[in-house]
Coordinates of C-alpha atoms and ligand atoms in Angstrom, one line a residue:
X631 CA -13.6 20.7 73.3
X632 CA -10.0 19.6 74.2
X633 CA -8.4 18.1 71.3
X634 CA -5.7 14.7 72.6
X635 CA -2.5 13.4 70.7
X636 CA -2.4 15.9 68.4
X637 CA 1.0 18.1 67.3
X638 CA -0.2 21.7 67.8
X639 CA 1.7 24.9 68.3
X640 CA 1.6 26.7 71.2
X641 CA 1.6 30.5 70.4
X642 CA 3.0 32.9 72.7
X643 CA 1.8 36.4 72.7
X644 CA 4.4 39.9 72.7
X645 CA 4.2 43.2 74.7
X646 CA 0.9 42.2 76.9
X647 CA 1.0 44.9 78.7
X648 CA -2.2 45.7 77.1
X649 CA -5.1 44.6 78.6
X650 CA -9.1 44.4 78.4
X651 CA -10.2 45.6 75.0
X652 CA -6.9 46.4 73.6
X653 CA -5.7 42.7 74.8
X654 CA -8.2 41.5 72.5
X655 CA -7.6 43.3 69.5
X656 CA -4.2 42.6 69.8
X657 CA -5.3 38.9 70.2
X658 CA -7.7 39.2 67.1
X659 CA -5.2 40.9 64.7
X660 CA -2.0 38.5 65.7
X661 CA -4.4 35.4 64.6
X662 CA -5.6 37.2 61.3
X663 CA -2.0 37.8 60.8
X664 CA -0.2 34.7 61.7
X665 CA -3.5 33.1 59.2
X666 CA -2.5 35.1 56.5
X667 CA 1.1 34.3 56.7
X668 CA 0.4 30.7 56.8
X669 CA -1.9 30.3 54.0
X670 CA 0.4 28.1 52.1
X671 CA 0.0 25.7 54.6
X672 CA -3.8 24.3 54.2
X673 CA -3.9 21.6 56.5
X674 CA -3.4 23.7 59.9
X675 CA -6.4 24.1 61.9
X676 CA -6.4 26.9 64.3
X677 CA -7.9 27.5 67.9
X678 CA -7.4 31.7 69.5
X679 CA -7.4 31.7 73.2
X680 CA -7.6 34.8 75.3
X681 CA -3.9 33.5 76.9
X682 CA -2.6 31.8 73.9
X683 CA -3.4 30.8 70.5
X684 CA -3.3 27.3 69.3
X685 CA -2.3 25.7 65.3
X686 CA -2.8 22.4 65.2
X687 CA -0.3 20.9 62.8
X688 CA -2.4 18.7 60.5
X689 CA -0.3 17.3 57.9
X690 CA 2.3 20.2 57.6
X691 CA 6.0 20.1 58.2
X692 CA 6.7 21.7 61.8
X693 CA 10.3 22.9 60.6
X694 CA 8.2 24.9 57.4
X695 CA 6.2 26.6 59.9
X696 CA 8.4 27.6 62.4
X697 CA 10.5 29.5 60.2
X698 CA 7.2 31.7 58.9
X699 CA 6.3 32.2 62.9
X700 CA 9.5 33.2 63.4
X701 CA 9.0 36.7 61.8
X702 CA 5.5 37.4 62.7
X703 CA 5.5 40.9 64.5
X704 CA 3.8 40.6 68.4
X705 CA 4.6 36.9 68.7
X706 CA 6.8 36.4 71.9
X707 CA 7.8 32.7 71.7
X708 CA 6.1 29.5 70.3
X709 CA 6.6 25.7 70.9
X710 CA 6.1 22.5 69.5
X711 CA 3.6 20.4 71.8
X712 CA 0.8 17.8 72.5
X713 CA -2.1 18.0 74.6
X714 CA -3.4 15.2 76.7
X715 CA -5.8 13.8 78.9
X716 CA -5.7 14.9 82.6
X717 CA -3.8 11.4 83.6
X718 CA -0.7 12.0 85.4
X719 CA 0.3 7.9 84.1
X720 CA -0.2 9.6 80.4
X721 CA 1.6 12.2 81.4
X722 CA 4.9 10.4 82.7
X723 CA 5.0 7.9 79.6
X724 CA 5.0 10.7 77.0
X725 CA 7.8 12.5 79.6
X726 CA 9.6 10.0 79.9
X727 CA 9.2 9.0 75.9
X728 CA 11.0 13.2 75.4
X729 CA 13.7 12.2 78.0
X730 CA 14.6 8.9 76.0
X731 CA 15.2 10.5 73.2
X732 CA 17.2 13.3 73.7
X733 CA 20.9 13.9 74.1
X734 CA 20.2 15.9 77.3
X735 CA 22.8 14.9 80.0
X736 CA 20.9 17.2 82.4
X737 CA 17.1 17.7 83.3
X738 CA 14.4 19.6 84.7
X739 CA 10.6 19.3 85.0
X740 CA 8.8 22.0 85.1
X741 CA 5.3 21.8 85.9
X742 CA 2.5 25.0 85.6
X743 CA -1.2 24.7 87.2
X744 CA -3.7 27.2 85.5
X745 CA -5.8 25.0 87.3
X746 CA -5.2 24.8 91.2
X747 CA -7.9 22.6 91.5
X748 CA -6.2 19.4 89.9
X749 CA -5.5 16.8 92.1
X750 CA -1.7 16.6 92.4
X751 CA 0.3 19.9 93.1
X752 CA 3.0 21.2 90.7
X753 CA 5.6 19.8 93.2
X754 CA 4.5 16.6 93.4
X755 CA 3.9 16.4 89.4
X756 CA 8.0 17.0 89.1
X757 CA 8.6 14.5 91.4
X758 CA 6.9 12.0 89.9
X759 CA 7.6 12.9 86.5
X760 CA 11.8 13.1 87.5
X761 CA 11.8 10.0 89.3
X762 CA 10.2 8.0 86.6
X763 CA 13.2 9.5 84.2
X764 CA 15.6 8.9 86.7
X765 CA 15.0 5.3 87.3
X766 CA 14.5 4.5 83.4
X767 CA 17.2 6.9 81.4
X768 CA 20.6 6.1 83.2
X769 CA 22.9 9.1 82.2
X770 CA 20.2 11.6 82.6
X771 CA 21.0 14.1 85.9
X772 CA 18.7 16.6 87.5
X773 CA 20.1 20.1 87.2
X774 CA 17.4 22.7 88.4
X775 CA 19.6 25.9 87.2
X776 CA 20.8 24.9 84.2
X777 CA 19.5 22.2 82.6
X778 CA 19.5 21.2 78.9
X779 CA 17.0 19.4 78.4
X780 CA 13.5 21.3 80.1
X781 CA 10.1 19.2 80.1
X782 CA 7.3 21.8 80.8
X783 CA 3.7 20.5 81.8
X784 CA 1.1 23.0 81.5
X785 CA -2.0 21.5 83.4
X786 CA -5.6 23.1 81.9
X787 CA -9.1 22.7 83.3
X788 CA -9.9 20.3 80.2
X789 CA -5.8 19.2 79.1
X790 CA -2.2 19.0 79.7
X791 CA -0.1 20.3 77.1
X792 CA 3.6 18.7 77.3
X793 CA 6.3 20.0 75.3
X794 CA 10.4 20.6 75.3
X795 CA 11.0 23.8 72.9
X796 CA 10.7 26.9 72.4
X797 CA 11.2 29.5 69.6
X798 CA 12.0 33.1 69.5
X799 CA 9.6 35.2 67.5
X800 CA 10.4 38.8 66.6
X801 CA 7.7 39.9 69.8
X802 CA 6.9 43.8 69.2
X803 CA 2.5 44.3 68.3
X804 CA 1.2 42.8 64.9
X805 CA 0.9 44.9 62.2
X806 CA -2.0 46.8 61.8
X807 CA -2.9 47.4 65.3
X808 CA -1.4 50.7 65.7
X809 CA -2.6 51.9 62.9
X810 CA -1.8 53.1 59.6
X811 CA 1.8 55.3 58.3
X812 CA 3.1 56.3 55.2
X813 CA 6.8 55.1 54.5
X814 CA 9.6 57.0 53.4
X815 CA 11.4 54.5 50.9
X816 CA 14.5 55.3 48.9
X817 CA 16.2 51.9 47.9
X818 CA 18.9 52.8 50.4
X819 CA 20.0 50.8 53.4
X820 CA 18.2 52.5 55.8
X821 CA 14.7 53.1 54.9
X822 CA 14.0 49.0 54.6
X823 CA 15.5 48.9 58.2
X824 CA 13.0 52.0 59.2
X825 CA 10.1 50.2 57.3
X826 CA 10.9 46.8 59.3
X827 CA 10.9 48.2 62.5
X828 CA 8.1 50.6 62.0
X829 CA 5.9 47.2 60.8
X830 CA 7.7 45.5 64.1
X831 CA 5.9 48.3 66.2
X832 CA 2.4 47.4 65.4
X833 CA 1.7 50.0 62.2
X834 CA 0.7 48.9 58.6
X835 CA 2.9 51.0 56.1
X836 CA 1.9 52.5 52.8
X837 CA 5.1 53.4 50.6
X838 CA 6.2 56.7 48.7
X839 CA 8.9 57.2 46.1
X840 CA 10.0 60.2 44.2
X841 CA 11.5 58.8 41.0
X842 CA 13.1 61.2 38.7
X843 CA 13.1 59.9 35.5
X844 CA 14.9 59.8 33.0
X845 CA 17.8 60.5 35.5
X846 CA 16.6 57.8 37.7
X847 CA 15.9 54.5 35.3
X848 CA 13.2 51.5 36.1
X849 CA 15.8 49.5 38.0
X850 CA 15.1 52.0 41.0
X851 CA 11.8 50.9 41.1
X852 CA 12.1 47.2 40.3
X853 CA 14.8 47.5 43.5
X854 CA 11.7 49.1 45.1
X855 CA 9.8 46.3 44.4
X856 CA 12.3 43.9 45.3
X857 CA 12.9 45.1 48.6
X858 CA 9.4 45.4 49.9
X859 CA 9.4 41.8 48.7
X860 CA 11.5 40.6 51.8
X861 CA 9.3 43.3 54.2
X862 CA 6.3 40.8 52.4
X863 CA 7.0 38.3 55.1
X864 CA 5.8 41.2 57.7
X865 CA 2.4 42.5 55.8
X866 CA 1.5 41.0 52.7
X867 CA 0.7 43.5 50.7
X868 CA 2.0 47.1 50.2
X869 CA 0.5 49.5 48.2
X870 CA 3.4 52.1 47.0
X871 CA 2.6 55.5 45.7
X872 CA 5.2 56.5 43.1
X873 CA 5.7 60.5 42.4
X874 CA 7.0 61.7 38.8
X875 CA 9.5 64.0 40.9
X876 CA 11.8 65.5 37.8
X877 CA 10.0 68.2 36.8
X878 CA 9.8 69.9 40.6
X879 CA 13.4 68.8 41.5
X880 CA 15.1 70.3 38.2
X881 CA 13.0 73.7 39.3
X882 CA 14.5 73.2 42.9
X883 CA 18.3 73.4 41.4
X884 CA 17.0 76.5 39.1
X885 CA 15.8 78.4 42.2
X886 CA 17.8 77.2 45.4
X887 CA 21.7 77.0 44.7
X888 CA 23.6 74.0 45.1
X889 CA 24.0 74.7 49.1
X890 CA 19.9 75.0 49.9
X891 CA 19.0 72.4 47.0
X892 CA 18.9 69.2 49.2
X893 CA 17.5 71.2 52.0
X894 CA 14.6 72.6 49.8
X895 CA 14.0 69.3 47.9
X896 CA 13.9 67.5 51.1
X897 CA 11.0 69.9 52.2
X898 CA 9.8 69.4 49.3
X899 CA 9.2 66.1 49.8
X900 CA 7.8 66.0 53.2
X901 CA 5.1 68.3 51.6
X902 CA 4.3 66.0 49.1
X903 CA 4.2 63.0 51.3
X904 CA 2.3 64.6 53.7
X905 CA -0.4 65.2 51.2
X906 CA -0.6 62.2 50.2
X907 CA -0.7 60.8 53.4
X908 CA -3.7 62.8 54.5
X909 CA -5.5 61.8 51.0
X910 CA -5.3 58.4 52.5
X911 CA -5.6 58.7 56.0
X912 CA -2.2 58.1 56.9
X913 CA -1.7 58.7 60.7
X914 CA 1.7 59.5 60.8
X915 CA 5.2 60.1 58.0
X916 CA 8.0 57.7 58.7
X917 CA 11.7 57.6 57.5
X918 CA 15.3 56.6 57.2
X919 CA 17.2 59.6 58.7
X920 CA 19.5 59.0 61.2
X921 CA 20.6 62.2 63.4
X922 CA 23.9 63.7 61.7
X923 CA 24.2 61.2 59.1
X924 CA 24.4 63.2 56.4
X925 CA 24.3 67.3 55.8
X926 CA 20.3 67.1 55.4
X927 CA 20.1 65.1 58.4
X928 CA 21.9 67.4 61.5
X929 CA 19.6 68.3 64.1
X930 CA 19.8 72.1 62.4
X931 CA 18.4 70.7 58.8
X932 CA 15.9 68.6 60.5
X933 CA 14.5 71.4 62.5
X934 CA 15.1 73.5 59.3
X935 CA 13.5 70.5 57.0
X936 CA 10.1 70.5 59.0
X937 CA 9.7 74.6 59.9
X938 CA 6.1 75.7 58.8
X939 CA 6.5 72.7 56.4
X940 CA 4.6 69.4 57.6
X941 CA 1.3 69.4 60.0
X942 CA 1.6 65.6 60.8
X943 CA 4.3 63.6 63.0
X944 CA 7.3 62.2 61.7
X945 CA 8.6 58.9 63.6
X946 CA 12.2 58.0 62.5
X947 CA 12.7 54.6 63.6
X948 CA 16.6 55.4 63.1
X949 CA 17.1 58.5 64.4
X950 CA 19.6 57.5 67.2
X951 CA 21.0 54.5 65.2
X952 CA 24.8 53.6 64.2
X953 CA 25.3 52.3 60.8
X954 CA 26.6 49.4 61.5
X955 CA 23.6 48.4 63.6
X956 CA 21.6 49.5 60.7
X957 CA 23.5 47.3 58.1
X958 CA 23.1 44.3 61.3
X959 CA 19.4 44.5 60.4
X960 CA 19.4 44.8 57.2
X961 CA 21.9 41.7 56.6
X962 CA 19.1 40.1 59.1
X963 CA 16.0 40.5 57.2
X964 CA 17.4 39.7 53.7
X965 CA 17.4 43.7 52.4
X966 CA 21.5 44.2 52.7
X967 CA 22.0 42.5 49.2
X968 CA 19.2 45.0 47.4
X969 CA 20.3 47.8 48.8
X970 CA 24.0 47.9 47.8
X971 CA 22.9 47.2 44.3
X972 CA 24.0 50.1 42.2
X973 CA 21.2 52.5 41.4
X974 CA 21.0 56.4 40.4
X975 CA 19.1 57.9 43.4
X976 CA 17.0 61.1 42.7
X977 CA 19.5 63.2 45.3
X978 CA 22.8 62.3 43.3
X979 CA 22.0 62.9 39.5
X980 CA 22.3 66.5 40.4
X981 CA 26.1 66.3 42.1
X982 CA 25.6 68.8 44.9
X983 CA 29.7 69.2 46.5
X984 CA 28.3 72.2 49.2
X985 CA 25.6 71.0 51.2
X986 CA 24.7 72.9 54.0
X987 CA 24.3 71.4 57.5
X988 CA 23.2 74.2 59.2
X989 CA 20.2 75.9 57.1
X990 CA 18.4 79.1 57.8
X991 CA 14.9 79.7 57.8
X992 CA 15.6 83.0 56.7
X993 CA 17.3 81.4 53.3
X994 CA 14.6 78.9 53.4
X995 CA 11.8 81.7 53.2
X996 CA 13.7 84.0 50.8
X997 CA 14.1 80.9 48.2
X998 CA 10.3 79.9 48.5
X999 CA 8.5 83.1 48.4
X1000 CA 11.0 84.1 44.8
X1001 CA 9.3 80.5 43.2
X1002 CA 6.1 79.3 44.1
X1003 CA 6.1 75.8 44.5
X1004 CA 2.7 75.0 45.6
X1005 CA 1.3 74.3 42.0
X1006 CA 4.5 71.9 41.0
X1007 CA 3.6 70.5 44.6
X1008 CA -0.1 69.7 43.6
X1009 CA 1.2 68.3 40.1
X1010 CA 2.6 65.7 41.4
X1011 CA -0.1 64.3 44.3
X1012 CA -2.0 64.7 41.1
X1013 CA 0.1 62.8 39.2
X1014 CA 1.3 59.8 41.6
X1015 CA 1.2 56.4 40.8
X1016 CA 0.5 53.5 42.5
X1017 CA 1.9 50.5 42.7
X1018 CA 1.3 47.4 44.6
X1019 CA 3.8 44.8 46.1
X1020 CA 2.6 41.1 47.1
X1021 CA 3.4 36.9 46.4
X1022 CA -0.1 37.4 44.5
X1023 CA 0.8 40.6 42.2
X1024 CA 4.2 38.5 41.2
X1025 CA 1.9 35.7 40.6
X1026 CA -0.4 37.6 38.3
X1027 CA 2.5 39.1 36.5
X1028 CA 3.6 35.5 35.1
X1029 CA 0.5 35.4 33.1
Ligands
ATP1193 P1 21.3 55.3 52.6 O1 21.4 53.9 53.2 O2 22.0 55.5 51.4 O3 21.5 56.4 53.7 P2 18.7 56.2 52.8 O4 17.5 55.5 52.3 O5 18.7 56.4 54.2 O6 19.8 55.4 52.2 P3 19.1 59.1 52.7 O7 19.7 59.9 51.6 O8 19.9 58.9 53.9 O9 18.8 57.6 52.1 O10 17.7 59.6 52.9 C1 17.1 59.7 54.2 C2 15.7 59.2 54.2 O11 14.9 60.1 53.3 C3 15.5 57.9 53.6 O12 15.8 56.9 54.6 C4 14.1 57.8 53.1 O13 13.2 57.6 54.1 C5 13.9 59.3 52.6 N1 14.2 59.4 51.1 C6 15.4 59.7 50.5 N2 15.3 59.6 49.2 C7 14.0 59.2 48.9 C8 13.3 58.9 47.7 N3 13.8 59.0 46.5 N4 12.0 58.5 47.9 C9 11.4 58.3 49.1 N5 12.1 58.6 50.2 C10 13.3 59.0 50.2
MG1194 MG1 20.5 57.3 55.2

């Protein structure tokens, strides 16, 4: 049933080059989404089309809404609008109602039929529509290339929806539909940026971070916290797996050198991760490295880093990334300031001057068959711990 005269949302999808079955889930899981991140707002009612989906405003505040829409992942565009009758008269009075109101000096109508059976043609809809404007708003001008002000008319088997605006969402796939990864996440710059664009791309993220305690001190993980905080806004909850990474990473320094330590420790980690990962049916590793960043990430250390190491794929969002684009997105989704605060990173308390950027597996299987590591490695997926990041968890932590 077509719903008249109301203030509704019109909710334009991302990346449809999907289609069929896969159109639908991606339909299904934007509207779940878009739901959850608009709990707060109770009076919205909420109507899922196979072409778009609908919110009807209720008694919310538009300008509160748009600003949550804006940064749902697979949401293309959205716009403010009404729906009315099919009565072209109705239809020129609210049009020409937009027209008197705004500061436009230039004009265009734009009329679409998704129904080509309607009695007047698209044409003569502008017409009528611009001429009405014309006659009654005397500064307004027609400009069909550039206009400022653009009144669109969307003519439906049971409605018209007119409207004026239209927001930018972030587009990419909502989260969750391309399954499940397990993060990478340091407290750095990068891996928030990674984790963002990863959640952008359609996958719901779990989170691992080796701690090293007592070098590395709770403010690591209440930065942790804090940073998946602002990702919140892209999938509620994130469930973070913790690993006590001291004793393992003091044995690495014993046994590698200060040239192979990094290198070592980062295989390390990918093992550990891995496991994890597979314990919980992660699909796929994700991190911050960017190509030649830093010594452990050279296309020689990576190659090096993932030899006869890790049996699952490693996506890394950043790989062909500048830093300053990085620090662009961070500064954009509200991460930048958490980053930058000081904090003792497990890779710094043991000060390492002679990296190696070009590692041999040769070295690297001479320092792992003199320690065996695999025990260490078990200890801590035995020993990880989990914590979990949401609005709710905060508020259950006031109490
Ligand atoms: P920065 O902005 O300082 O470069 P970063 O997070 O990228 O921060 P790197 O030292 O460049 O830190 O590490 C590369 C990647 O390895 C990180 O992006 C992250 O995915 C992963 N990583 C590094 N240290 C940790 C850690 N302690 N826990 C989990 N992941 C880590
Ligand atoms: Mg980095």
């Amino acid at each position: 049933m077509a719903t008249y005269n109301q203030d509704l949302i019109m909710v334009r999808f991302g990346e449809l080059n999907t289609k069929g079955k896969n159109m639908k889930d991606f339909i299904k899981q934007l509207g779940k989404n878009i739901k959850v991140v608009l709990k707060g707002f109770p009076t919205l009612t909420y109507e899922i089309r196979h072409d778009h989906i609908y919110i009807y405003l209720g008694e919310e505040d538009y300008d509160l809404v748009k600003e949550r829409l804006k940064k749902v992942p697979g949401l293309l565009s959205f716009s403010l609008c009404k729906g009315f009758p099919r009565d072209l008269e109705i239809i020129k009075k609210y049009a020409l109602d937009i027209a008197s109101k705004s500061d436009a000096k230039t004009f265009k109508v734009i009329t679409k039929r998704a129904d080509k059976l309607f009695q007047y043609t698209s044409d003569q809809i502008n017409r009528e529509v611009a001429s009405l404007i014309l006659r009654n708003v005397p500064n307004l001008k027609v400009d069909v290339h550039n206009p400022e002000l653009k009144i669109n008319i969307n003519v439906r088997e049971d409605i018209i929806y007119v409207y004026s605006t239209s927001e930018k969402g972030i587009g990419g796939y909502p989260v969750g539909i391309a399954g499940k990864g397990l993060m990478m996440l340091s407290g750095g710059i990068d891996s928030p940026v990674a984790a963002y664009l990863m959640l952008k791309r359609g996958l719901k993220l779990e989170c691992i971070h080796f701690a090293a305690p007592p070098y590395t001190s709770e403010n690591v993980i209440i930065k942790i916290h804090d940073l998946l905080r602002k990702l919140n806004i892209y999938q509620p909850d994130f469930k973070v797996y913790i690993v006590p990474f001291t004793d393992i990473q003091k044995k690495i320094y014993e046994v590698a050198g200060t040239s192979y330590a990094i290198t070592i420790m980062r295989r390390m980690m990918l093992k550990i991760a891995s496991k994890i990962a597979h314990r919980n049916n992660d699909l796929v590793l994700a991190n911050g490295e960017s190509i030649g960043q830093v010594a452990s990430q050279t296309l020689k250390s990576i190659v090096a880093i993932e030899h006869d190491n890790v049996y699952m794929p490693i996506i890394r969002p950043l790989a062909t990334y500048d830093k300053l684009d990085i620090i662009d997105i961070a500064k954009k989704i509200d991460t930048y300031d958490i980053s930058i605060r000081p904090y003792e990173d497990c890779c710094t308390i043991f000060e390492v001057k002679d990296p190696t950027t070009s590692p041999s597996i040769e070295k690297i299987k001479e320092i792992e068959s003199s320690f065996d590591f695999s025990p260490m490695v078990d200890e801590c997926v035995k020993n990880v711990k989990v914590m979990h990041v949401s609005e709710e968890e905060d508020k259950k932590d006031e109490f």
